[in-house]
Amino acid sequence: MKAVFLDRDGVLNKPVIRDGKPYPPASAAEFEIYPDAFASVQKLRKMMFQICVVTNQPDVARGATTAAEVDAMHELLRNALSIEHFYVCCHDDADQCECRKPKPGLLTRAAADLRICLSGSYLVGDRWRDVECGHAAGCTTIFIDRGYTEPLRREPHFRALDLAEAVAIIVSRERHSA
Ligand SMILES: [Mg+2]
Ligand SMILES: [Zn+2]
């Protein structure tokens, strides 16, 4: 089984931008799913990929939001996009957990749960932490470049402007490898 691991904020839903950097929406009421998300996820599912959301939500550890609020946002994604699998790191750096991206813990946990072959899987994200995490897990990495004012630390395998373009890359790559 192969998977496409999708970061959440900046991939499936609009982040809040402050000083050129993305932040998660503060509440489910402010959560806005990108218009290209539905068709993109459908295409991936048709190609028999498992779809897993993998997201850092350190505001839970910081006390700025609650796990219940994060769950409420994921309920919106579950309903709108029929995504079943959510892997969330609610820790901050100080917790020294194994799951906060750039560490690959969320991906290795999903791989164990769902019998996913990581080398045949993709990671799509909009920040350096996503790209590092995908590399660390041995996935093909696709960076969605939304023009933030933070540099990447390692080159991704591919770059895209949005999720629809990332999915087009996956479609074309799978076609050539089939
Ligand atoms: Mg993101
Ligand atoms: Zn964690």
XYZ file of N, CA, C and O and ligand atoms in Angstrom:
714
model
N 0.844 -1.197 0.000
C 0.000 0.000 0.000
C 0.883 1.252 0.000
O 1.831 1.340 0.760
N 0.511 2.167 -0.882
C 1.234 3.446 -0.901
C 0.339 4.532 -0.319
O -0.887 4.407 -0.341
N 0.979 5.598 0.126
C 0.209 6.707 0.702
C 0.663 8.025 0.119
O 1.789 8.163 -0.364
N -0.238 8.987 0.166
C 0.163 10.381 0.015
C -0.088 11.040 1.360
O -1.223 11.055 1.855
N 0.994 11.506 1.954
C 0.913 12.214 3.231
C 0.732 13.696 2.932
O 1.571 14.310 2.257
N -0.360 14.231 3.415
C -0.652 15.636 3.159
C -0.496 16.428 4.440
O -1.152 16.141 5.461
N 0.380 17.417 4.396
C 0.399 18.406 5.462
C -0.958 19.121 5.425
O -1.659 19.071 4.407
N -1.333 19.771 6.516
C -2.668 20.372 6.569
C -2.657 21.852 6.147
O -3.067 22.188 5.036
N -2.155 22.710 7.039
C -2.216 24.159 6.793
C -1.331 24.546 5.609
O -0.144 24.233 5.585
N -1.907 25.205 4.624
C -1.134 25.595 3.444
C -1.175 24.554 2.340
O -0.657 24.782 1.249
N -1.787 23.401 2.641
C -1.947 22.357 1.622
C -3.435 22.104 1.375
O -3.922 22.214 0.256
N -4.158 21.802 2.460
C -5.602 21.524 2.353
C -6.455 22.734 2.705
O -7.571 22.878 2.221
N -5.928 23.574 3.587
C -6.691 24.749 4.033
C -5.788 25.966 4.092
O -4.566 25.843 4.205
N -6.423 27.109 4.015
C -5.680 28.366 4.031
C -5.092 28.624 5.418
O -5.801 28.565 6.409
N -3.800 28.908 5.453
C -3.214 29.302 6.727
C -3.477 30.792 6.967
O -3.904 31.511 6.067
N -3.217 31.209 8.186
C -3.212 32.637 8.497
C -1.779 33.105 8.295
O -0.849 32.462 8.782
N -1.585 34.174 7.525
C -0.217 34.641 7.255
C 0.102 35.856 8.131
O -0.655 36.825 8.157
N 1.210 35.756 8.875
C 1.721 36.896 9.646
C 3.212 37.026 9.372
O 3.942 36.056 9.509
N 3.629 38.220 8.983
C 5.040 38.469 8.668
C 5.600 37.447 7.680
O 6.732 36.982 7.835
N 4.787 37.090 6.693
C 5.270 36.196 5.645
C 5.346 34.735 6.028
O 5.857 33.924 5.274
N 4.853 34.401 7.246
C 4.884 32.995 7.668
C 3.465 32.495 7.936
O 2.609 33.246 8.384
N 3.263 31.198 7.686
C 1.916 30.649 7.855
C 1.660 30.153 9.279
O 2.551 29.603 9.917
N 0.433 30.357 9.729
C -0.004 29.847 11.031
C -1.358 29.167 10.850
O -2.099 29.491 9.922
N -1.680 28.240 11.762
C -2.977 27.566 11.622
C -4.136 28.514 11.924
O -3.966 29.457 12.700
N -5.304 28.255 11.336
C -6.482 29.037 11.717
C -6.740 28.846 13.213
O -6.441 27.794 13.766
N -7.287 29.863 13.851
C -7.467 29.816 15.302
C -8.610 28.895 15.721
O -8.598 28.351 16.818
N -9.595 28.715 14.843
C -10.748 27.908 15.239
C -11.391 27.277 14.006
O -11.121 27.683 12.869
N -12.261 26.319 14.256
C -12.978 25.668 13.164
C -13.814 26.684 12.390
O -14.009 26.544 11.183
N -14.286 27.710 13.059
C -15.106 28.738 12.395
C -14.304 29.482 11.329
O -14.861 29.991 10.356
N -12.986 29.556 11.523
C -12.129 30.279 10.574
C -11.441 29.350 9.582
O -10.594 29.780 8.799
N -11.804 28.084 9.635
C -11.130 27.080 8.823
C -11.672 27.109 7.399
O -12.866 26.942 7.179
N -10.792 27.326 6.430
C -11.239 27.460 5.042
C -10.477 26.486 4.145
O -9.271 26.648 3.923
N -11.177 25.507 3.632
C -10.557 24.489 2.775
C -10.342 25.075 1.382
O -11.218 25.753 0.837
N -9.179 24.819 0.810
C -8.888 25.325 -0.548
C -9.846 24.698 -1.571
O -10.190 23.511 -1.456
N -10.218 25.459 -2.579
C -11.142 24.924 -3.585
C -10.588 23.732 -4.370
O -11.368 22.942 -4.892
N -9.260 23.581 -4.458
C -8.720 22.455 -5.238
C -8.591 21.172 -4.410
O -8.202 20.128 -4.946
N -8.935 21.232 -3.140
C -8.665 20.088 -2.262
C -9.521 18.870 -2.614
O -9.007 17.749 -2.676
N -10.796 19.096 -2.848
C -11.702 17.952 -3.051
C -11.291 17.119 -4.268
O -11.087 15.909 -4.174
N -11.172 17.782 -5.414
C -10.832 17.047 -6.635
C -9.449 16.410 -6.521
O -9.214 15.306 -7.038
N -8.540 17.080 -5.858
C -7.178 16.546 -5.709
C -7.185 15.254 -4.912
O -6.558 14.259 -5.301
N -7.883 15.262 -3.798
C -7.933 14.071 -2.953
C -8.652 12.934 -3.675
O -8.232 11.764 -3.598
N -9.700 13.272 -4.414
C -10.416 12.250 -5.185
C -9.502 11.558 -6.186
O -9.543 10.340 -6.350
N -8.682 12.359 -6.879
C -7.761 11.795 -7.882
C -6.771 10.834 -7.222
O -6.470 9.775 -7.760
N -6.260 11.229 -6.074
C -5.291 10.378 -5.376
C -5.948 9.076 -4.938
O -5.363 7.999 -5.020
N -7.155 9.182 -4.460
C -7.866 7.995 -4.002
C -8.117 7.030 -5.173
O -8.018 5.820 -5.026
N -8.436 7.592 -6.319
C -8.666 6.773 -7.510
C -7.423 5.983 -7.892
O -7.509 4.911 -8.474
N -6.256 6.556 -7.584
C -5.000 5.858 -7.863
C -4.647 4.881 -6.754
O -3.527 4.367 -6.715
N -5.580 4.652 -5.824
C -5.429 3.678 -4.749
C -4.420 4.087 -3.676
O -3.871 3.242 -2.975
N -4.181 5.372 -3.545
C -3.337 5.824 -2.442
C -4.157 5.925 -1.158
O -5.316 6.346 -1.193
N -3.543 5.553 -0.045
C -4.076 5.937 1.259
C -3.821 7.441 1.411
O -2.757 7.912 1.013
N -4.765 8.143 1.973
C -4.592 9.573 2.201
C -4.452 9.790 3.701
O -5.354 9.439 4.474
N -3.325 10.362 4.105
C -3.098 10.633 5.525
C -2.723 12.098 5.706
O -1.803 12.593 5.048
N -3.423 12.755 6.606
C -3.026 14.110 6.984
C -1.980 13.984 8.088
O -2.175 13.223 9.046
N -0.878 14.685 7.922
C 0.195 14.667 8.937
C 0.503 16.114 9.313
O 0.972 16.895 8.494
N 0.215 16.470 10.564
C 0.276 17.885 10.893
C 0.869 18.166 12.270
O 0.556 17.466 13.241
N 1.734 19.147 12.337
C 2.237 19.677 13.611
C 1.230 20.696 14.128
O 0.862 21.622 13.390
N 0.793 20.541 15.364
C -0.091 21.556 15.971
C 0.457 21.932 17.347
O -0.151 21.646 18.393
N 1.619 22.604 17.346
C 2.267 22.909 18.624
C 1.493 23.902 19.488
O 1.776 24.020 20.680
N 0.512 24.589 18.900
C -0.292 25.515 19.712
C -1.045 24.788 20.822
O -1.428 25.412 21.810
N -1.239 23.475 20.664
C -1.869 22.710 21.745
C -0.924 22.682 22.951
O -1.328 23.008 24.074
N 0.347 22.327 22.706
C 1.333 22.311 23.800
C 1.544 23.711 24.377
O 1.800 23.879 25.567
N 1.396 24.712 23.525
C 1.632 26.095 23.958
C 0.418 26.682 24.671
O 0.471 27.822 25.145
N -0.686 25.953 24.678
C -1.880 26.444 25.353
C -2.679 27.453 24.550
O -3.639 28.036 25.047
N -2.308 27.680 23.286
C -3.001 28.669 22.464
C -4.260 28.089 21.820
O -5.126 28.827 21.361
N -4.360 26.754 21.785
C -5.586 26.111 21.315
C -5.726 24.792 22.068
O -4.881 24.455 22.896
N -6.802 24.079 21.793
C -7.027 22.812 22.497
C -7.070 21.664 21.491
O -7.334 21.872 20.302
N -6.838 20.464 22.009
C -6.927 19.284 21.143
C -8.350 19.156 20.589
O -8.537 18.701 19.454
N -9.342 19.583 21.349
C -10.737 19.507 20.888
C -10.970 20.431 19.690
O -11.681 20.078 18.746
N -10.350 21.607 19.730
C -10.492 22.547 18.608
C -9.811 21.974 17.355
O -10.339 22.088 16.241
N -8.657 21.371 17.553
C -7.953 20.729 16.430
C -8.816 19.600 15.863
O -8.975 19.470 14.643
N -9.421 18.812 16.742
C -10.314 17.733 16.291
C -11.491 18.288 15.499
O -11.921 17.680 14.510
N -12.025 19.414 15.938
C -13.175 20.015 15.248
C -12.788 20.408 13.817
O -13.573 20.256 12.883
N -11.559 20.887 13.650
C -11.081 21.227 12.302
C -10.941 19.961 11.458
O -11.270 19.952 10.265
N -10.476 18.886 12.079
C -10.282 17.651 11.321
C -11.615 17.014 10.960
O -11.730 16.340 9.935
N -12.614 17.268 11.786
C -13.966 16.809 11.468
C -14.449 17.484 10.168
O -15.104 16.866 9.334
N -14.090 18.746 10.002
C -14.461 19.458 8.767
C -13.805 18.809 7.555
O -14.439 18.617 6.511
N -12.527 18.450 7.703
C -11.814 17.802 6.595
C -12.378 16.409 6.332
O -12.517 15.980 5.189
N -12.715 15.719 7.416
C -13.270 14.378 7.293
C -14.587 14.436 6.498
O -14.817 13.651 5.592
N -15.403 15.402 6.827
C -16.703 15.528 6.161
C -16.577 16.026 4.724
O -17.246 15.523 3.827
N -15.728 17.010 4.508
C -15.636 17.624 3.176
C -14.861 16.752 2.199
O -15.174 16.719 1.007
N -13.830 16.052 2.687
C -12.915 15.353 1.788
C -12.888 13.840 2.009
O -12.131 13.140 1.338
N -13.682 13.347 2.953
C -13.703 11.916 3.291
C -12.323 11.380 3.667
O -11.998 10.239 3.341
N -11.542 12.195 4.333
C -10.244 11.711 4.810
C -10.455 11.039 6.164
O -11.162 11.557 7.018
N -9.857 9.839 6.290
C -10.044 9.066 7.524
C -8.859 9.157 8.473
O -9.004 8.984 9.673
N -7.670 9.321 7.901
C -6.462 9.141 8.709
C -5.785 10.468 9.021
O -5.319 11.159 8.116
N -5.759 10.790 10.296
C -5.126 12.030 10.764
C -4.045 11.677 11.773
O -4.312 10.979 12.753
N -2.849 12.135 11.509
C -1.738 11.948 12.437
C -1.265 13.333 12.853
O -0.823 14.124 12.022
N -1.404 13.595 14.148
C -1.200 14.949 14.657
C -0.126 14.936 15.734
O -0.177 14.121 16.657
N 0.838 15.835 15.615
C 1.782 16.077 16.704
C 1.328 17.334 17.439
O 1.311 18.409 16.853
N 0.969 17.185 18.703
C 0.505 18.318 19.516
C 1.624 18.849 20.407
O 1.364 19.588 21.353
N 2.868 18.450 20.131
C 3.988 18.814 21.006
C 4.711 20.046 20.494
O 4.508 20.490 19.369
N 5.599 20.552 21.334
C 6.501 21.629 20.941
C 7.935 21.092 21.032
O 8.156 19.982 21.532
N 8.889 21.880 20.556
C 10.283 21.409 20.530
C 10.746 20.901 21.898
O 11.452 19.900 21.994
N 10.331 21.597 22.950
C 10.794 21.258 24.302
C 10.369 19.853 24.726
O 11.003 19.251 25.593
N 9.311 19.337 24.128
C 8.830 17.992 24.483
C 9.746 16.896 23.957
O 9.666 15.757 24.402
N 10.574 17.247 22.978
C 11.498 16.278 22.373
C 10.800 14.973 21.982
O 11.293 13.883 22.274
N 9.651 15.107 21.341
C 8.899 13.923 20.915
C 9.529 13.372 19.634
O 10.421 13.980 19.045
N 9.012 12.251 19.194
C 9.502 11.642 17.951
C 8.612 11.982 16.761
O 8.849 11.510 15.655
N 7.540 12.765 17.028
C 6.575 12.961 15.944
C 6.551 14.374 15.361
O 5.957 14.593 14.305
N 7.175 15.338 16.020
C 7.124 16.695 15.482
C 7.996 16.771 14.225
O 9.200 16.510 14.270
N 7.357 17.105 13.095
C 8.138 17.271 11.873
C 9.180 18.355 12.131
O 8.834 19.339 12.758
N 10.425 18.244 11.728
C 10.968 17.396 10.656
C 11.228 15.924 11.006
O 11.694 15.194 10.139
N 10.980 15.503 12.246
C 11.173 14.071 12.518
C 10.114 13.267 11.766
O 9.012 13.750 11.531
N 10.431 12.029 11.428
C 9.508 11.254 10.584
C 8.470 10.453 11.361
O 7.776 9.625 10.776
N 8.327 10.685 12.678
C 7.475 9.836 13.523
C 6.034 9.697 13.069
O 5.456 8.606 13.178
N 5.435 10.782 12.581
C 4.037 10.677 12.141
C 3.921 9.722 10.958
O 2.963 8.960 10.847
N 4.922 9.760 10.078
C 4.893 8.919 8.882
C 5.187 7.460 9.226
O 4.537 6.547 8.700
N 6.132 7.248 10.128
C 6.461 5.858 10.468
C 5.310 5.221 11.258
O 5.033 4.032 11.111
N 4.617 6.034 12.067
C 3.457 5.511 12.794
C 2.347 5.114 11.809
O 1.758 4.036 11.913
N 2.080 5.996 10.853
C 1.052 5.707 9.845
C 1.440 4.462 9.044
O 0.599 3.606 8.746
N 2.710 4.361 8.718
C 3.177 3.221 7.914
C 2.945 1.914 8.668
O 2.527 0.912 8.080
N 3.194 1.926 9.973
C 2.979 0.718 10.779
C 1.488 0.410 10.894
O 1.069 -0.737 10.757
N 0.675 1.436 11.121
C -0.781 1.229 11.271
C -1.410 0.692 9.993
O -2.301 -0.147 10.038
N -0.986 1.242 8.858
C -1.720 1.013 7.604
C -0.918 0.177 6.604
O -1.320 0.019 5.457
N 0.204 -0.350 7.038
C 1.076 -1.160 6.176
C 1.439 -0.408 4.899
O 1.207 -0.874 3.780
N 1.981 0.762 5.107
C 2.342 1.621 3.989
C 3.814 1.435 3.644
O 4.665 1.360 4.542
N 4.085 1.372 2.356
C 5.459 1.343 1.864
C 5.926 2.795 1.707
O 5.462 3.511 0.816
N 6.831 3.222 2.572
C 7.205 4.645 2.573
C 7.957 5.041 1.305
O 7.794 6.155 0.808
N 8.775 4.147 0.762
C 9.564 4.522 -0.419
C 8.686 4.694 -1.660
O 9.073 5.357 -2.612
N 7.484 4.124 -1.626
C 6.556 4.323 -2.738
C 5.557 5.437 -2.479
O 4.645 5.648 -3.266
N 5.747 6.143 -1.377
C 4.775 7.145 -0.946
C 5.297 8.558 -1.160
O 6.487 8.771 -1.411
N 4.378 9.508 -1.044
C 4.694 10.924 -1.270
C 4.356 11.745 -0.035
O 3.403 11.422 0.690
N 5.126 12.795 0.156
C 4.825 13.780 1.194
C 4.647 15.130 0.509
O 5.525 15.568 -0.241
N 3.510 15.764 0.747
C 3.237 17.077 0.165
C 3.116 18.091 1.297
O 2.277 17.924 2.199
N 3.953 19.123 1.264
C 3.900 20.119 2.331
C 4.391 21.474 1.873
O 4.979 21.596 0.799
N 4.137 22.480 2.699
C 4.450 23.860 2.312
C 5.571 24.496 3.138
O 5.798 25.702 3.038
N 6.264 23.682 3.975
C 7.333 24.250 4.802
C 8.535 23.320 4.840
O 8.436 22.129 4.528
N 9.662 23.881 5.303
C 10.885 23.082 5.347
C 10.723 21.839 6.217
O 11.285 20.788 5.922
N 9.942 21.955 7.295
C 9.767 20.810 8.194
C 9.122 19.616 7.479
O 9.395 18.457 7.788
N 8.229 19.929 6.531
C 7.564 18.863 5.778
C 8.557 18.166 4.855
O 8.592 16.937 4.772
N 9.321 18.987 4.141
C 10.289 18.433 3.186
C 11.306 17.556 3.915
O 11.591 16.424 3.494
N 11.813 18.032 5.041
C 12.785 17.253 5.832
C 12.178 15.942 6.307
O 12.820 14.890 6.273
N 10.964 16.034 6.792
C 10.261 14.861 7.314
C 10.082 13.812 6.215
O 10.332 12.624 6.432
N 9.662 14.262 5.040
C 9.485 13.340 3.922
C 10.788 12.670 3.524
O 10.836 11.456 3.300
N 11.853 13.466 3.466
C 13.171 12.893 3.151
C 13.565 11.871 4.218
O 14.045 10.775 3.904
N 13.371 12.235 5.484
C 13.793 11.358 6.587
C 13.056 10.021 6.547
O 13.600 8.997 6.959
N 11.814 10.044 6.042
C 11.026 8.806 5.978
C 11.270 8.041 4.675
O 10.761 6.939 4.508
N 12.030 8.636 3.758
C 12.316 7.959 2.487
C 11.218 8.099 1.452
O 11.129 7.303 0.518
N 10.371 9.112 1.617
C 9.283 9.362 0.649
C 9.762 10.296 -0.460
O 10.796 10.955 -0.330
N 8.973 10.380 -1.524
C 9.179 11.407 -2.537
C 8.522 12.684 -2.017
O 7.362 12.658 -1.605
N 9.275 13.786 -2.040
C 8.778 15.022 -1.428
C 8.346 16.026 -2.493
O 9.038 16.240 -3.491
N 7.185 16.634 -2.264
C 6.691 17.689 -3.147
C 6.418 18.918 -2.289
O 5.598 18.879 -1.360
N 7.137 19.974 -2.606
C 7.026 21.226 -1.855
C 6.048 22.160 -2.553
O 6.217 22.476 -3.734
N 5.027 22.571 -1.837
C 4.114 23.582 -2.359
C 4.671 24.943 -1.951
O 4.745 25.269 -0.763
N 5.078 25.690 -2.962
C 5.753 26.967 -2.698
C 4.727 28.093 -2.662
O 4.237 28.547 -3.690
N 4.411 28.543 -1.472
C 3.450 29.631 -1.301
C 4.157 30.958 -1.020
O 3.534 31.923 -0.578
N 5.457 30.980 -1.239
C 6.195 32.240 -1.180
C 6.417 32.795 0.216
O 6.533 34.000 0.407
N 6.496 31.908 1.202
C 6.762 32.384 2.569
C 8.178 32.922 2.674
O 9.043 32.579 1.882
N 8.404 33.707 3.730
C 9.735 34.278 3.933
C 10.592 33.364 4.802
O 11.255 33.815 5.725
N 10.571 32.076 4.541
C 11.464 31.166 5.259
C 12.077 30.222 4.249
O 11.387 29.724 3.363
N 13.383 29.998 4.368
C 14.047 29.145 3.377
C 13.829 27.661 3.654
O 13.560 27.268 4.783
N 13.983 26.851 2.612
C 14.041 25.406 2.778
C 15.421 25.033 3.275
O 16.394 25.745 3.039
N 15.539 23.911 3.940
C 16.856 23.458 4.400
C 17.411 22.363 3.496
O 18.575 22.051 3.535
N 16.517 21.746 2.728
C 16.951 20.738 1.768
C 16.017 20.814 0.568
O 14.841 21.140 0.731
N 16.540 20.506 -0.601
C 15.711 20.563 -1.802
C 14.667 19.435 -1.799
O 14.980 18.299 -1.441
N 13.456 19.747 -2.192
C 12.456 18.696 -2.374
C 12.703 17.988 -3.701
O 13.458 18.481 -4.539
N 12.064 16.837 -3.914
C 12.155 16.176 -5.216
C 11.427 16.988 -6.281
O 11.855 17.053 -7.423
N 10.291 17.584 -5.890
C 9.493 18.367 -6.833
C 8.937 19.602 -6.142
O 8.814 19.623 -4.918
N 8.585 20.598 -6.962
C 7.934 21.816 -6.460
C 6.628 22.017 -7.201
O 6.529 21.716 -8.390
N 5.647 22.564 -6.491
C 4.351 22.853 -7.096
C 3.820 24.158 -6.518
O 4.316 24.639 -5.493
N 2.821 24.713 -7.198
C 2.241 25.966 -6.704
C 1.035 25.719 -5.806
O 0.660 26.568 -5.000
N 0.422 24.573 -5.950
C -0.720 24.231 -5.100
C -0.916 22.716 -5.121
O -0.164 21.992 -5.798
N -1.925 22.250 -4.396
C -2.144 20.802 -4.301
C -2.510 20.197 -5.652
O -2.069 19.093 -5.982
N -3.311 20.914 -6.441
C -3.690 20.383 -7.752
C -2.448 20.095 -8.596
O -2.370 19.062 -9.276
N -1.469 20.994 -8.551
C -0.246 20.785 -9.325
C 0.585 19.640 -8.731
O 1.196 18.856 -9.474
N 0.593 19.535 -7.424
C 1.311 18.424 -6.779
C 0.708 17.098 -7.218
O 1.432 16.131 -7.511
N -0.603 17.042 -7.284
C -1.279 15.805 -7.693
C -0.974 15.493 -9.161
O -0.767 14.331 -9.523
N -0.900 16.514 -9.987
C -0.548 16.293 -11.397
C 0.840 15.674 -11.512
O 1.084 14.800 -12.358
N 1.753 16.101 -10.664
C 3.104 15.529 -10.653
C 3.041 14.046 -10.274
O 3.675 13.192 -10.902
N 2.252 13.746 -9.264
C 2.123 12.357 -8.810
C 1.489 11.493 -9.917
O 1.969 10.394 -10.209
N 0.452 12.005 -10.542
C -0.222 11.271 -11.630
C 0.778 10.944 -12.728
O 0.882 9.797 -13.179
N 1.545 11.935 -13.139
C 2.459 11.716 -14.260
C 3.587 10.757 -13.855
O 3.996 9.899 -14.637
N 4.044 10.866 -12.637
C 5.106 9.985 -12.170
C 4.639 8.536 -12.041
O 5.348 7.603 -12.394
N 3.454 8.359 -11.549
C 2.910 7.009 -11.390
C 2.667 6.364 -12.759
O 2.840 5.175 -12.941
N 2.251 7.183 -13.710
C 2.000 6.673 -15.054
C 3.297 6.146 -15.672
O 3.317 5.089 -16.292
N 4.395 6.883 -15.449
C 5.658 6.462 -16.027
C 6.271 5.273 -15.317
O 7.031 4.527 -15.912
N 5.924 5.103 -14.052
C 6.524 3.986 -13.321
C 5.681 2.717 -13.467
O 6.123 1.643 -13.123
N 4.457 2.882 -13.971
C 3.556 1.712 -14.069
C 3.929 0.804 -15.222
O 4.634 1.189 -16.120
Mg 1.767 23.604 6.379
Zn 5.038 15.111 18.728
